[in-house]
């Protein structure tokens, strides 16, 4: 499903570097989310946004920041990457008007911090 | 806040075996419940969801789940698994405006 895209798909970086992960969607959804997935820990919510002017912290927001540049774009930044931020990152969207809370996920970005 | 428990971390089955994966959430009231699947190397996809009505929910690929309010459970079932069902399965519950995911169950199906 190409409705939610993430770039890059893979990234290797060094400790202390600033990294931006980007998410775009063509589904027309107003809500967007960033999660990280770690083995044995499932998916944990980093940040979420219900519209362009609305940004909310999730369960594990420390060390991350986000920007909702437009309804269709939601970027996640690691200001100074550290090794324990090595993980698989997923963006997701949902449609408030649909009232089903079903989230649609992007393909993920595998980030390695050395 | 809601939480979700998936007690089966890794399940190994042979093809044609029956499957049941456990999911429990922390407190009652009105709940919206989901099962997502992640095939190897792919993103999460919705298998099925429960919002109200019939507590037995049917999803894609022959999966079903039963909402049992008295047990705070939403277990996933399939009568006969296939090799292609090898994947990681996540249960999720809606908490206010977001979803809370369980830690996932890795299912391996051998031919």
Tab-separated table of C-alpha atoms in Angstrom:
chain	number	residue	atom	x	y	z
A	1	UNK	CA	0.000	0.000	0.000
A	2	UNK	CA	1.780	3.162	-1.202
A	3	UNK	CA	-0.664	5.548	0.457
A	4	UNK	CA	1.756	6.093	3.343
A	5	UNK	CA	5.393	6.461	2.391
A	6	UNK	CA	8.491	6.860	4.513
A	7	UNK	CA	11.947	8.063	3.594
A	8	UNK	CA	14.579	6.873	3.960
A	9	UNK	CA	13.841	3.158	4.265
A	10	UNK	CA	17.198	2.450	5.840
A	11	UNK	CA	19.679	4.740	7.525
A	12	UNK	CA	22.930	4.203	9.334
A	13	UNK	CA	24.290	7.143	11.261
A	14	UNK	CA	26.714	7.963	14.041
A	15	UNK	CA	26.155	9.031	17.591
A	16	UNK	CA	25.504	12.752	17.887
A	17	UNK	CA	24.270	13.276	14.348
A	18	UNK	CA	20.933	14.926	13.589
A	19	UNK	CA	18.567	12.727	11.656
A	20	UNK	CA	15.218	13.423	10.041
A	21	UNK	CA	12.750	10.754	9.037
A	22	UNK	CA	9.966	11.785	6.730
A	23	UNK	CA	6.437	10.533	6.260
A	24	UNK	CA	3.989	11.448	3.527
A	25	UNK	CA	0.459	10.269	2.928
A	26	UNK	CA	-2.019	10.504	0.100
A	27	UNK	CA	-4.954	9.125	2.064
A	28	UNK	CA	-6.237	12.563	3.011
A	29	UNK	CA	-6.197	11.644	6.693
A	30	UNK	CA	-5.927	14.322	9.318
A	31	UNK	CA	-4.201	12.274	12.014
A	32	UNK	CA	-0.602	11.092	11.860
A	33	UNK	CA	1.573	9.140	14.266
A	34	UNK	CA	5.164	8.102	14.787
A	35	UNK	CA	6.029	4.815	16.481
A	36	UNK	CA	9.197	2.914	17.161
A	37	UNK	CA	9.326	-0.865	17.184
A	38	UNK	CA	11.856	-2.792	19.231
A	39	UNK	CA	12.042	-6.572	19.547
A	40	UNK	CA	9.978	-7.748	22.492
A	41	UNK	CA	8.595	-4.291	23.180
A	42	UNK	CA	6.043	-3.958	20.400
A	43	UNK	CA	5.156	-0.538	19.072
A	44	UNK	CA	5.545	2.505	21.259
A	45	UNK	CA	4.089	5.882	20.377
A	46	UNK	CA	6.578	8.742	20.050
A	47	UNK	CA	4.443	11.656	18.862
A	48	UNK	CA	1.084	12.168	17.232
A	49	UNK	CA	-0.684	14.981	15.467
A	50	UNK	CA	-4.369	15.490	14.871
A	51	UNK	CA	-3.916	18.362	12.451
A	52	UNK	CA	-1.262	20.789	11.296
A	53	UNK	CA	-1.454	22.897	14.448
A	54	UNK	CA	-1.747	20.024	16.875
A	55	UNK	CA	1.260	18.074	18.171
A	56	UNK	CA	1.152	15.711	21.127
A	57	UNK	CA	3.788	13.750	22.976
A	58	UNK	CA	3.430	10.022	23.144
A	59	UNK	CA	4.836	7.452	25.502
A	60	UNK	CA	8.514	7.940	24.589
A	61	UNK	CA	9.038	11.438	23.195
A	62	UNK	CA	12.345	12.247	24.932
A	63	UNK	CA	15.142	12.699	22.420
A	64	UNK	CA	12.725	13.210	19.528
A	65	UNK	CA	10.931	16.142	17.937
A	66	UNK	CA	8.378	16.363	15.146
A	67	UNK	CA	7.120	18.778	12.550
A	68	UNK	CA	3.757	18.682	10.770
A	69	UNK	CA	4.589	20.701	7.684
A	70	UNK	CA	1.276	20.045	5.984
A	71	UNK	CA	-1.672	17.751	6.438
A	72	UNK	CA	0.102	15.161	4.323
A	73	UNK	CA	3.576	15.405	5.869
A	74	UNK	CA	4.854	14.544	9.317
A	75	UNK	CA	8.585	14.451	10.052
A	76	UNK	CA	10.408	12.934	12.995
A	77	UNK	CA	13.784	14.306	14.064
A	78	UNK	CA	16.462	12.934	16.299
A	79	UNK	CA	18.409	16.020	17.332
A	80	UNK	CA	21.427	14.098	18.557
A	81	UNK	CA	21.146	10.417	17.800
A	82	UNK	CA	22.249	7.843	20.361
A	83	UNK	CA	22.681	4.066	19.958
A	84	UNK	CA	19.572	3.146	21.938
A	85	UNK	CA	17.525	4.927	19.294
A	86	UNK	CA	18.414	2.121	16.930
A	87	UNK	CA	15.010	0.737	15.980
A	88	UNK	CA	12.398	0.354	13.277
A	89	UNK	CA	10.305	3.502	12.959
A	90	UNK	CA	6.788	3.522	11.589
A	91	UNK	CA	4.549	6.330	10.550
A	92	UNK	CA	0.793	5.813	10.594
A	93	UNK	CA	-2.323	7.760	9.674
A	94	UNK	CA	-5.974	7.645	10.605
A	95	UNK	CA	-9.123	9.457	9.637
A	96	UNK	CA	-11.006	11.156	12.456
A	97	UNK	CA	-14.157	11.461	10.382
A	98	UNK	CA	-14.222	7.728	9.770
A	99	UNK	CA	-14.640	7.230	13.521
A	100	UNK	CA	-13.045	3.820	13.363
A	101	UNK	CA	-9.593	4.720	14.645
A	102	UNK	CA	-8.074	2.286	12.187
A	103	UNK	CA	-4.478	3.234	11.599
A	104	UNK	CA	-2.686	2.718	8.301
A	105	UNK	CA	1.034	2.168	8.475
A	106	UNK	CA	3.927	3.078	6.268
A	107	UNK	CA	6.659	0.594	5.309
A	108	UNK	CA	8.990	1.655	8.100
A	109	UNK	CA	12.454	3.136	8.395
A	110	UNK	CA	15.209	1.002	9.840
A	111	UNK	CA	17.577	3.288	11.731
A	112	UNK	CA	20.934	2.197	13.071
A	113	UNK	CA	22.918	4.529	15.303
A	114	UNK	CA	26.554	3.523	15.712
B	1	UNK	CA	-4.482	4.433	30.987
B	2	UNK	CA	-5.202	1.266	29.104
B	3	UNK	CA	-2.598	-1.403	28.679
B	4	UNK	CA	-2.486	-4.568	26.588
B	5	UNK	CA	-0.949	-7.914	27.428
B	6	UNK	CA	-0.009	-10.566	24.930
B	7	UNK	CA	1.237	-13.516	26.909
B	8	UNK	CA	2.324	-15.672	23.981
B	9	UNK	CA	5.598	-14.207	22.802
B	10	UNK	CA	6.537	-16.924	20.330
B	11	UNK	CA	4.285	-19.629	18.940
B	12	UNK	CA	5.418	-22.438	16.674
B	13	UNK	CA	2.865	-24.531	14.805
B	14	UNK	CA	2.656	-26.981	11.965
B	15	UNK	CA	0.448	-26.252	9.008
B	16	UNK	CA	-3.229	-27.130	9.572
B	17	UNK	CA	-2.921	-26.712	13.331
B	18	UNK	CA	-5.386	-24.447	15.092
B	19	UNK	CA	-4.252	-21.113	16.449
B	20	UNK	CA	-5.298	-19.032	19.397
B	21	UNK	CA	-3.319	-15.964	20.463
B	22	UNK	CA	-4.187	-14.307	23.738
B	23	UNK	CA	-4.835	-10.604	24.275
B	24	UNK	CA	-5.997	-8.964	27.477
B	25	UNK	CA	-6.618	-5.304	28.130
B	26	UNK	CA	-6.529	-3.596	31.469
B	27	UNK	CA	-9.910	-2.086	32.158
B	28	UNK	CA	-13.463	-2.164	30.946
B	29	UNK	CA	-16.104	0.191	29.766
B	30	UNK	CA	-16.466	0.823	26.080
B	31	UNK	CA	-13.446	-0.527	24.246
B	32	UNK	CA	-12.284	-0.548	20.673
B	33	UNK	CA	-9.968	-3.455	19.948
B	34	UNK	CA	-7.748	-4.357	17.023
B	35	UNK	CA	-5.485	-7.080	15.727
B	36	UNK	CA	-2.712	-6.120	13.338
B	37	UNK	CA	-0.345	-8.431	11.470
B	38	UNK	CA	3.197	-7.746	10.317
B	39	UNK	CA	4.520	-10.163	7.700
B	40	UNK	CA	8.314	-10.493	7.482
B	41	UNK	CA	9.818	-7.292	6.144
B	42	UNK	CA	6.468	-5.572	5.774
B	43	UNK	CA	4.452	-2.918	7.553
B	44	UNK	CA	1.548	-3.534	9.888
B	45	UNK	CA	-1.794	-4.353	8.337
B	46	UNK	CA	-5.186	-4.486	9.981
B	47	UNK	CA	-6.527	-8.022	10.457
B	48	UNK	CA	-9.767	-7.195	12.226
B	49	UNK	CA	-11.347	-4.807	14.694
B	50	UNK	CA	-14.121	-4.700	17.264
B	51	UNK	CA	-16.162	-1.616	18.084
B	52	UNK	CA	-19.577	-2.877	19.140
B	53	UNK	CA	-22.204	-5.473	18.353
B	54	UNK	CA	-21.428	-9.121	17.704
B	55	UNK	CA	-18.498	-10.060	19.958
B	56	UNK	CA	-17.248	-12.559	17.369
B	57	UNK	CA	-15.437	-10.579	14.735
B	58	UNK	CA	-14.301	-12.011	11.438
B	59	UNK	CA	-11.305	-10.598	9.647
B	60	UNK	CA	-9.227	-11.218	6.582
B	61	UNK	CA	-7.510	-14.488	5.690
B	62	UNK	CA	-9.789	-16.645	7.839
B	63	UNK	CA	-8.932	-15.007	11.149
B	64	UNK	CA	-11.499	-14.235	13.799
B	65	UNK	CA	-11.440	-12.828	17.311
B	66	UNK	CA	-13.831	-13.001	20.204
B	67	UNK	CA	-14.433	-10.125	22.566
B	68	UNK	CA	-15.205	-11.424	26.059
B	69	UNK	CA	-15.995	-8.452	28.251
B	70	UNK	CA	-16.011	-10.387	31.521
B	71	UNK	CA	-12.479	-11.617	30.853
B	72	UNK	CA	-11.136	-8.366	29.364
B	73	UNK	CA	-9.977	-10.487	26.465
B	74	UNK	CA	-9.868	-10.317	22.682
B	75	UNK	CA	-8.207	-13.526	21.561
B	76	UNK	CA	-7.314	-14.158	17.938
B	77	UNK	CA	-8.145	-17.508	16.374
B	78	UNK	CA	-7.736	-19.405	13.146
B	79	UNK	CA	-8.911	-23.000	12.737
B	80	UNK	CA	-6.150	-24.088	10.360
B	81	UNK	CA	-2.963	-22.093	9.883
B	82	UNK	CA	-0.870	-21.958	6.738
B	83	UNK	CA	2.825	-21.389	6.216
B	84	UNK	CA	1.940	-17.939	4.858
B	85	UNK	CA	0.542	-16.979	8.279
B	86	UNK	CA	4.093	-16.753	9.603
B	87	UNK	CA	4.219	-13.212	10.935
B	88	UNK	CA	4.110	-11.095	14.057
B	89	UNK	CA	0.693	-10.329	15.473
B	90	UNK	CA	-0.151	-7.276	17.548
B	91	UNK	CA	-3.208	-6.652	19.635
B	92	UNK	CA	-4.159	-3.012	20.256
B	93	UNK	CA	-6.734	-1.122	22.285
B	94	UNK	CA	-7.945	2.416	21.818
B	95	UNK	CA	-7.069	4.682	24.741
B	96	UNK	CA	-8.656	8.128	24.468
B	97	UNK	CA	-7.318	9.323	21.114
B	98	UNK	CA	-4.581	6.805	20.449
B	99	UNK	CA	-3.882	3.099	20.176
B	100	UNK	CA	-1.948	1.135	22.745
B	101	UNK	CA	-0.194	-1.898	21.279
B	102	UNK	CA	0.800	-5.122	22.935
B	103	UNK	CA	4.329	-6.439	22.678
B	104	UNK	CA	3.414	-8.790	19.870
B	105	UNK	CA	3.366	-12.541	19.276
B	106	UNK	CA	5.700	-14.058	16.760
B	107	UNK	CA	4.052	-16.947	14.927
B	108	UNK	CA	6.103	-19.454	12.979
B	109	UNK	CA	4.280	-22.018	10.884
B	110	UNK	CA	6.214	-24.965	9.507
B	111	UNK	CA	5.078	-26.968	6.482
